[in-house]
């Protein structure tokens, strides 16, 4: 009887800065979520908060077997980089970038487009290819509603010059598409406009991408754009993503957790299970009946591994267990109650495995978790620092979370 060994999982949409904000925006509408909770929270973060938040997030990622992740664009890349280096993980880090939009916190509203570009160039020069090559720096675009056309074009050009990727939230809600049609004079939404300005390229990682029509799916496919599907966050706030149609069109779709205030659980293991179930059930809307053959286990496992590697432009070194690739791998104990009995290993990994089955993790040839013990940081100390940093940050940001203990 042997443990199962699998290539490390790749989480292609994580907000490491938001880990200290877990639970600050449960059961609220999207605009309250953004304007009254997340922006005040993120705009009051210090670099130390970002460091502690990334440590806490990284611990949860490692426990679920993640060896590489793509930061969606958060606060203080320097804090993130320090934490990633210490944890031993691999990551593509990006700053949250916005140069326009309604309701921005005062400290963000003063940034010019050129400030945004120059700042990111500085981050790239300082942090790209550091930590034994485990850290790469990408460019961030938070979303189209907070970007001028000038910022989009400059970002496109700088990514080409630096030979790096761009991480952006794309077509998240119908309102976004409506606003783009109205202000940018195109006949559909964000993807149609991004195509018009030649922003759709094979180095673009588009998160969510829920509200796209067939023409836009075709545009994404032809340009080689990668899509990060975040099943839990989509169900909570955005809607059903046409994953099957995208995969059929040849788009590289991978999996992400999104941030803790959008999902609460940073487990790629849970996302694999959800991705399959949600997309089987979604067929009711697409074809009138559920389809148990939609997104089978092999497809979902590929989304969490090799498609993840392609999405972060790193598939020459990670995403599969092959001679010549980096040693990023996960050891799973399949002999406890969630996984016994096993008939088909791939089915068991996708449909039965829990985070608790992941026992050991190697990244870049080094153990970073062994027998469920995180090796490079003291988990209890990080938890204690996170509790304190979170309450101080919420106090500074003036965020009060109503307690619902009285219903128990
Ligand atoms: Zn996100």
Short mmCIF file of C-alpha atoms and ligand atoms in Angstrom, two decimals:
data_model
loop_
_atom_site.label_atom_id
_atom_site.label_comp_id
_atom_site.label_asym_id
_atom_site.label_seq_id
_atom_site.Cartn_x
_atom_site.Cartn_y
_atom_site.Cartn_z
CA UNK A 1 0.00 0.00 0.00
CA UNK A 2 1.54 3.25 -1.16
CA UNK A 3 0.59 6.91 -0.97
CA UNK A 4 -0.42 8.60 -4.23
CA UNK A 5 2.01 11.09 -5.76
CA UNK A 6 0.74 13.80 -8.06
CA UNK A 7 2.27 16.87 -9.67
CA UNK A 8 1.71 20.00 -7.54
CA UNK A 9 -1.62 21.78 -7.98
CA UNK A 10 -1.64 25.27 -9.49
CA UNK A 11 -4.13 27.85 -8.23
CA UNK A 12 -4.43 30.49 -10.96
CA UNK A 13 -6.45 33.15 -9.14
CA UNK A 14 -5.67 33.99 -5.51
CA UNK A 15 -5.82 37.28 -3.57
CA UNK A 16 -3.13 36.74 -0.97
CA UNK A 17 -3.72 40.24 0.43
CA UNK A 18 -7.32 39.35 1.25
CA UNK A 19 -6.65 36.47 3.62
CA UNK A 20 -6.92 38.71 6.69
CA UNK A 21 -10.31 39.79 5.33
CA UNK A 22 -11.87 36.34 5.43
CA UNK A 23 -15.48 36.70 6.58
CA UNK A 24 -15.68 40.48 6.24
CA UNK A 25 -18.12 40.39 3.34
CA UNK A 26 -20.31 37.31 3.72
CA UNK A 27 -23.88 37.54 2.40
CA UNK A 28 -23.64 41.13 1.12
CA UNK A 29 -24.37 42.43 -2.38
CA UNK A 30 -21.50 43.02 -4.82
CA UNK A 31 -21.28 46.81 -4.51
CA UNK A 32 -21.34 46.67 -0.69
CA UNK A 33 -18.72 43.93 -0.96
CA UNK A 34 -16.45 46.14 -3.07
CA UNK A 35 -17.02 49.71 -1.91
CA UNK A 36 -17.74 49.24 1.79
CA UNK A 37 -15.63 46.24 2.65
CA UNK A 38 -12.84 45.30 0.22
CA UNK A 39 -11.59 48.71 -0.90
CA UNK A 40 -11.46 50.17 2.63
CA UNK A 41 -9.75 46.94 3.77
CA UNK A 42 -7.12 46.83 1.00
CA UNK A 43 -6.44 50.59 0.99
CA UNK A 44 -5.57 50.46 4.71
CA UNK A 45 -3.13 47.56 4.42
CA UNK A 46 0.52 47.97 5.35
CA UNK A 47 3.33 45.95 3.82
CA UNK A 48 3.51 43.96 7.05
CA UNK A 49 -0.22 43.15 6.77
CA UNK A 50 0.40 41.90 3.24
CA UNK A 51 3.27 39.73 4.49
CA UNK A 52 1.20 38.17 7.30
CA UNK A 53 -1.84 37.76 5.02
CA UNK A 54 0.28 35.99 2.39
CA UNK A 55 1.83 33.71 5.00
CA UNK A 56 -1.62 32.70 6.25
CA UNK A 57 -2.91 32.23 2.71
CA UNK A 58 0.21 30.29 1.71
CA UNK A 59 -0.21 27.88 4.64
CA UNK A 60 -3.74 27.08 3.48
CA UNK A 61 -2.60 26.72 -0.14
CA UNK A 62 0.18 24.29 0.80
CA UNK A 63 -2.20 22.19 2.92
CA UNK A 64 -4.40 21.76 -0.16
CA UNK A 65 -1.42 20.65 -2.28
CA UNK A 66 -0.74 23.89 -4.15
CA UNK A 67 2.87 24.44 -5.19
CA UNK A 68 2.33 27.43 -7.50
CA UNK A 69 -0.22 30.22 -7.59
CA UNK A 70 -1.05 33.37 -9.53
CA UNK A 71 -1.76 36.43 -7.42
CA UNK A 72 -4.79 38.22 -8.82
CA UNK A 73 -3.41 41.66 -8.03
CA UNK A 74 -3.22 42.80 -4.43
CA UNK A 75 -1.44 45.21 -2.14
CA UNK A 76 2.31 45.38 -1.46
CA UNK A 77 4.08 42.92 -3.72
CA UNK A 78 7.16 43.33 -1.51
CA UNK A 79 5.24 41.81 1.44
CA UNK A 80 3.89 39.00 -0.74
CA UNK A 81 7.34 38.22 -2.13
CA UNK A 82 8.89 38.01 1.35
CA UNK A 83 6.22 35.51 2.42
CA UNK A 84 6.43 33.40 -0.75
CA UNK A 85 10.21 33.21 -0.48
CA UNK A 86 9.97 32.03 3.12
CA UNK A 87 7.18 29.50 2.55
CA UNK A 88 9.05 27.92 -0.37
CA UNK A 89 6.15 28.31 -2.81
CA UNK A 90 6.24 29.32 -6.47
CA UNK A 91 4.17 32.33 -7.56
CA UNK A 92 3.38 34.93 -10.19
CA UNK A 93 2.83 38.11 -8.18
CA UNK A 94 1.00 41.23 -9.29
CA UNK A 95 -0.06 44.56 -7.81
CA UNK A 96 -3.69 45.65 -7.92
CA UNK A 97 -3.74 48.40 -10.55
CA UNK A 98 -6.51 50.95 -11.16
CA UNK A 99 -6.32 54.43 -12.64
CA UNK A 100 -9.99 55.46 -12.76
CA UNK A 101 -13.48 54.64 -11.58
CA UNK A 102 -16.23 55.55 -9.14
CA UNK A 103 -15.80 55.43 -5.38
CA UNK A 104 -12.06 54.72 -5.17
CA UNK A 105 -10.42 55.36 -1.77
CA UNK A 106 -8.64 58.75 -1.68
CA UNK A 107 -5.13 57.25 -1.56
CA UNK A 108 -5.76 55.31 -4.77
CA UNK A 109 -7.62 58.00 -6.69
CA UNK A 110 -4.49 60.11 -7.10
CA UNK A 111 -2.53 57.56 -9.15
CA UNK A 112 -1.92 58.52 -12.75
CA UNK A 113 -1.62 56.00 -15.54
CA UNK A 114 2.12 56.60 -15.76
CA UNK A 115 2.46 56.11 -11.97
CA UNK A 116 0.77 52.72 -12.35
CA UNK A 117 3.11 51.66 -15.14
CA UNK A 118 6.34 52.94 -13.60
CA UNK A 119 5.49 51.45 -10.21
CA UNK A 120 5.01 48.00 -11.73
CA UNK A 121 8.22 48.30 -13.71
CA UNK A 122 10.00 48.92 -10.40
CA UNK A 123 8.38 45.82 -8.88
CA UNK A 124 9.45 43.77 -11.86
CA UNK A 125 13.05 44.95 -11.64
CA UNK A 126 13.20 44.24 -7.91
CA UNK A 127 11.33 40.95 -7.54
CA UNK A 128 11.12 39.14 -10.90
CA UNK A 129 12.98 35.86 -11.00
CA UNK A 130 13.94 36.02 -7.30
CA UNK A 131 13.76 33.28 -4.63
CA UNK A 132 15.73 30.75 -6.71
CA UNK A 133 13.53 31.58 -9.69
CA UNK A 134 10.31 30.77 -7.81
CA UNK A 135 8.91 34.30 -8.00
CA UNK A 136 7.85 36.00 -11.20
CA UNK A 137 6.27 39.43 -11.45
CA UNK A 138 3.25 39.97 -13.67
CA UNK A 139 1.30 43.10 -14.53
CA UNK A 140 -2.11 43.66 -12.97
CA UNK A 141 -5.33 45.19 -14.23
CA UNK A 142 -7.97 45.02 -11.52
CA UNK A 143 -10.88 45.28 -13.93
CA UNK A 144 -12.02 47.31 -16.91
CA UNK A 145 -14.34 49.56 -14.88
CA UNK A 146 -11.25 50.91 -13.09
CA UNK A 147 -8.99 51.25 -16.13
CA UNK A 148 -8.57 53.93 -18.75
CA UNK A 149 -7.94 52.80 -22.31
CA UNK A 150 -4.50 54.37 -21.96
CA UNK A 151 -3.68 52.06 -19.02
CA UNK A 152 -4.82 49.00 -20.94
CA UNK A 153 -2.71 49.81 -23.98
CA UNK A 154 0.38 50.73 -21.92
CA UNK A 155 0.03 47.51 -19.91
CA UNK A 156 -0.30 45.45 -23.08
CA UNK A 157 2.89 47.01 -24.47
CA UNK A 158 4.91 46.76 -21.27
CA UNK A 159 4.00 43.08 -20.82
CA UNK A 160 5.31 42.45 -24.31
CA UNK A 161 8.51 44.39 -23.59
CA UNK A 162 9.13 42.56 -20.28
CA UNK A 163 7.97 39.19 -21.68
CA UNK A 164 5.62 38.66 -18.76
CA UNK A 165 1.92 38.01 -18.20
CA UNK A 166 -1.12 40.16 -17.40
CA UNK A 167 -3.69 39.12 -14.78
CA UNK A 168 -7.11 40.77 -15.05
CA UNK A 169 -10.70 40.20 -13.88
CA UNK A 170 -12.77 39.95 -17.06
CA UNK A 171 -16.54 39.99 -17.72
CA UNK A 172 -17.53 39.29 -14.14
CA UNK A 173 -21.05 40.71 -14.06
CA UNK A 174 -23.63 41.88 -16.63
CA UNK A 175 -23.32 45.47 -15.33
CA UNK A 176 -19.64 45.47 -16.40
CA UNK A 177 -20.58 44.53 -19.97
CA UNK A 178 -23.40 47.11 -20.02
CA UNK A 179 -21.03 49.85 -18.89
CA UNK A 180 -18.43 48.86 -21.49
CA UNK A 181 -21.07 48.92 -24.26
CA UNK A 182 -22.22 52.35 -23.15
CA UNK A 183 -18.84 54.01 -22.58
CA UNK A 184 -16.66 52.19 -25.11
CA UNK A 185 -19.21 51.93 -27.92
CA UNK A 186 -18.96 48.22 -28.67
CA UNK A 187 -21.84 45.84 -29.35
CA UNK A 188 -21.07 43.42 -26.52
CA UNK A 189 -18.94 43.53 -23.39
CA UNK A 190 -15.40 43.60 -22.07
CA UNK A 191 -13.99 40.83 -24.26
CA UNK A 192 -15.28 42.49 -27.44
CA UNK A 193 -13.64 45.75 -26.40
CA UNK A 194 -10.36 44.11 -25.38
CA UNK A 195 -10.23 42.48 -28.79
CA UNK A 196 -10.77 45.85 -30.45
CA UNK A 197 -7.67 47.32 -28.76
CA UNK A 198 -5.60 44.18 -29.43
CA UNK A 199 -5.39 43.41 -25.71
CA UNK A 200 -6.34 39.74 -26.16
CA UNK A 201 -2.97 37.98 -26.30
CA UNK A 202 -1.61 34.63 -25.20
CA UNK A 203 -0.02 36.21 -22.10
CA UNK A 204 -3.40 37.35 -20.72
CA UNK A 205 -4.83 35.40 -17.78
CA UNK A 206 -8.50 36.36 -17.65
CA UNK A 207 -10.15 35.62 -14.31
CA UNK A 208 -13.78 34.48 -14.10
CA UNK A 209 -14.86 35.45 -17.66
CA UNK A 210 -18.43 34.47 -16.88
CA UNK A 211 -20.45 36.81 -19.11
CA UNK A 212 -19.18 36.04 -22.60
CA UNK A 213 -21.10 35.10 -25.75
CA UNK A 214 -20.06 32.56 -28.40
CA UNK A 215 -18.35 35.19 -30.54
CA UNK A 216 -16.27 36.29 -27.56
CA UNK A 217 -15.37 32.67 -26.71
CA UNK A 218 -14.08 32.40 -30.25
CA UNK A 219 -12.06 35.60 -29.86
CA UNK A 220 -10.49 34.32 -26.62
CA UNK A 221 -9.65 31.01 -28.26
CA UNK A 222 -8.06 32.53 -31.34
CA UNK A 223 -5.92 34.87 -29.25
CA UNK A 224 -4.73 32.08 -26.92
CA UNK A 225 -6.06 33.87 -23.82
CA UNK A 226 -6.07 31.70 -20.67
CA UNK A 227 -9.11 31.64 -18.37
CA UNK A 228 -9.09 31.07 -14.61
CA UNK A 229 -12.39 29.51 -13.54
CA UNK A 230 -13.21 30.03 -9.86
CA UNK A 231 -16.26 27.83 -9.20
CA UNK A 232 -17.06 28.81 -5.60
CA UNK A 233 -16.63 32.56 -6.15
CA UNK A 234 -18.65 32.38 -9.36
CA UNK A 235 -21.53 30.66 -7.56
CA UNK A 236 -21.40 33.17 -4.77
CA UNK A 237 -21.40 36.38 -6.74
CA UNK A 238 -21.09 36.09 -10.52
CA UNK A 239 -23.03 33.26 -12.17
CA UNK A 240 -22.41 30.19 -14.32
CA UNK A 241 -19.25 30.34 -16.41
CA UNK A 242 -19.50 28.56 -19.81
CA UNK A 243 -16.52 26.32 -19.04
CA UNK A 244 -17.54 23.43 -21.25
CA UNK A 245 -17.99 25.74 -24.26
CA UNK A 246 -14.60 27.33 -23.60
CA UNK A 247 -12.84 23.97 -23.33
CA UNK A 248 -14.59 22.78 -26.51
CA UNK A 249 -13.34 25.92 -28.25
CA UNK A 250 -9.78 24.99 -27.27
CA UNK A 251 -9.33 27.61 -24.54
CA UNK A 252 -6.91 26.74 -21.76
CA UNK A 253 -9.15 26.90 -18.64
CA UNK A 254 -7.55 26.44 -15.23
CA UNK A 255 -8.83 26.67 -11.64
CA UNK A 256 -8.62 29.35 -8.95
CA UNK A 257 -10.00 29.89 -5.48
CA UNK A 258 -10.27 33.71 -5.69
CA UNK A 259 -9.78 35.55 -2.36
CA UNK A 260 -10.97 34.67 1.14
CA UNK A 261 -13.77 37.30 1.22
CA UNK A 262 -15.18 35.81 -2.03
CA UNK A 263 -14.92 32.16 -1.13
CA UNK A 264 -13.65 31.71 2.46
CA UNK A 265 -11.93 28.42 1.53
CA UNK A 266 -8.55 28.58 -0.20
CA UNK A 267 -8.62 24.90 -1.13
CA UNK A 268 -7.95 23.90 -4.73
CA UNK A 269 -9.12 20.43 -3.69
CA UNK A 270 -12.59 21.82 -3.00
CA UNK A 271 -12.51 23.78 -6.28
CA UNK A 272 -11.82 20.62 -8.30
CA UNK A 273 -14.88 18.95 -6.78
CA UNK A 274 -17.04 22.04 -7.28
CA UNK A 275 -15.87 22.62 -10.86
CA UNK A 276 -17.07 19.21 -11.90
CA UNK A 277 -20.41 19.29 -10.05
CA UNK A 278 -21.34 22.85 -10.98
CA UNK A 279 -20.61 22.34 -14.64
CA UNK A 280 -22.58 19.08 -14.77
CA UNK A 281 -25.54 20.87 -13.18
CA UNK A 282 -25.14 23.96 -15.38
CA UNK A 283 -26.12 21.82 -18.38
CA UNK A 284 -29.73 22.25 -17.19
CA UNK A 285 -29.44 25.86 -18.32
CA UNK A 286 -27.38 25.14 -21.42
CA UNK A 287 -29.21 22.04 -22.74
CA UNK A 288 -32.30 21.47 -20.58
CA UNK A 289 -30.93 18.55 -18.56
CA UNK A 290 -27.97 17.81 -16.32
CA UNK A 291 -25.11 15.98 -18.01
CA UNK A 292 -22.97 13.71 -15.80
CA UNK A 293 -20.37 13.47 -18.60
CA UNK A 294 -19.61 17.21 -18.51
CA UNK A 295 -16.16 18.05 -17.10
CA UNK A 296 -15.03 14.51 -16.26
CA UNK A 297 -12.39 13.89 -13.61
CA UNK A 298 -9.41 13.81 -16.06
CA UNK A 299 -10.42 17.21 -17.44
CA UNK A 300 -10.72 18.71 -13.97
CA UNK A 301 -7.36 17.29 -12.88
CA UNK A 302 -5.75 18.78 -16.00
CA UNK A 303 -7.32 22.15 -15.17
CA UNK A 304 -5.65 22.08 -11.75
CA UNK A 305 -2.26 20.96 -13.10
CA UNK A 306 -1.05 21.28 -16.70
CA UNK A 307 -3.65 23.88 -17.70
CA UNK A 308 -2.65 25.84 -14.59
CA UNK A 309 0.99 25.69 -15.70
CA UNK A 310 0.09 26.92 -19.19
CA UNK A 311 -2.04 29.67 -17.67
CA UNK A 312 0.91 31.02 -15.69
CA UNK A 313 3.22 30.62 -18.73
CA UNK A 314 5.39 28.12 -16.88
CA UNK A 315 4.51 24.79 -18.50
CA UNK A 316 8.04 24.24 -19.75
CA UNK A 317 9.05 23.66 -16.11
CA UNK A 318 5.94 22.67 -14.11
CA UNK A 319 2.45 21.18 -14.43
CA UNK A 320 3.36 17.53 -14.95
CA UNK A 321 5.76 14.95 -13.55
CA UNK A 322 8.33 14.61 -16.32
CA UNK A 323 12.07 14.25 -16.59
CA UNK A 324 13.54 17.73 -17.00
CA UNK A 325 10.75 19.57 -15.18
CA UNK A 326 11.00 21.03 -11.66
CA UNK A 327 10.16 18.74 -8.76
CA UNK A 328 6.84 20.23 -7.59
CA UNK A 329 4.74 17.43 -6.18
CA UNK A 330 2.13 16.38 -3.69
CA UNK A 331 1.85 13.21 -1.63
CA UNK A 332 -1.72 12.09 -0.89
CA UNK A 333 -2.70 9.50 1.69
CA UNK A 334 -5.69 7.71 0.13
CA UNK A 335 -6.17 5.19 2.95
CA UNK A 336 -8.32 7.23 5.33
CA UNK A 337 -12.15 7.35 5.34
CA UNK A 338 -12.71 10.07 2.68
CA UNK A 339 -11.00 8.07 -0.09
CA UNK A 340 -11.45 4.36 0.71
CA UNK A 341 -12.04 2.26 -1.38
CA UNK A 342 -10.18 3.38 -4.51
CA UNK A 343 -11.07 2.00 -7.92
CA UNK A 344 -9.87 4.83 -10.18
CA UNK A 345 -7.09 7.10 -8.89
CA UNK A 346 -8.08 10.13 -10.96
CA UNK A 347 -11.73 9.91 -9.94
CA UNK A 348 -10.68 9.55 -6.32
CA UNK A 349 -8.43 12.62 -6.49
CA UNK A 350 -11.21 14.79 -7.95
CA UNK A 351 -14.36 13.45 -6.30
CA UNK A 352 -13.21 12.01 -2.95
CA UNK A 353 -10.00 13.74 -1.86
CA UNK A 354 -10.23 16.31 0.92
CA UNK A 355 -7.55 18.77 1.86
CA UNK A 356 -6.90 16.53 4.88
CA UNK A 357 -5.68 13.75 2.56
CA UNK A 358 -2.74 15.88 1.39
CA UNK A 359 0.12 14.90 3.67
CA UNK A 360 3.34 16.22 2.11
CA UNK A 361 4.35 18.78 -0.50
CA UNK A 362 7.59 19.41 -2.40
CA UNK A 363 8.23 22.63 -4.33
CA UNK A 364 11.33 23.25 -6.44
CA UNK A 365 12.85 20.02 -5.14
CA UNK A 366 12.44 20.93 -1.46
CA UNK A 367 9.95 19.70 1.13
CA UNK A 368 7.68 22.55 2.22
CA UNK A 369 5.21 20.34 4.14
CA UNK A 370 5.94 16.93 5.60
CA UNK A 371 3.38 14.76 7.42
CA UNK A 372 1.02 17.78 7.43
CA UNK A 373 3.60 20.02 9.12
CA UNK A 374 4.49 23.23 7.31
CA UNK A 375 8.27 23.28 7.46
CA UNK A 376 9.44 26.84 6.82
CA UNK A 377 7.18 28.87 9.13
CA UNK A 378 5.61 28.28 12.52
CA UNK A 379 1.92 27.83 11.78
CA UNK A 380 0.74 28.78 15.30
CA UNK A 381 2.79 31.98 15.28
CA UNK A 382 1.37 33.00 11.89
CA UNK A 383 -2.20 32.33 13.07
CA UNK A 384 -1.66 34.42 16.17
CA UNK A 385 -0.08 37.31 14.19
CA UNK A 386 -2.90 37.12 11.63
CA UNK A 387 -5.64 37.42 14.25
CA UNK A 388 -4.02 40.54 15.67
CA UNK A 389 -3.21 42.13 12.29
CA UNK A 390 -6.73 41.50 11.03
CA UNK A 391 -8.50 43.16 13.94
CA UNK A 392 -6.16 46.17 13.82
CA UNK A 393 -6.63 46.51 10.06
CA UNK A 394 -10.43 46.38 10.31
CA UNK A 395 -10.34 49.02 13.06
CA UNK A 396 -8.14 51.33 10.93
CA UNK A 397 -10.41 50.77 7.92
CA UNK A 398 -13.57 51.44 9.98
CA UNK A 399 -15.13 48.11 8.95
CA UNK A 400 -17.65 46.71 11.40
CA UNK A 401 -19.02 43.23 10.79
CA UNK A 402 -22.48 42.66 12.28
CA UNK A 403 -22.52 39.55 14.45
CA UNK A 404 -25.32 37.02 13.91
CA UNK A 405 -24.76 35.03 17.08
CA UNK A 406 -28.26 35.95 18.27
CA UNK A 407 -29.87 33.55 15.79
CA UNK A 408 -28.20 30.53 17.40
ZN1 LIG B 1 -10.43 38.00 -7.94
#
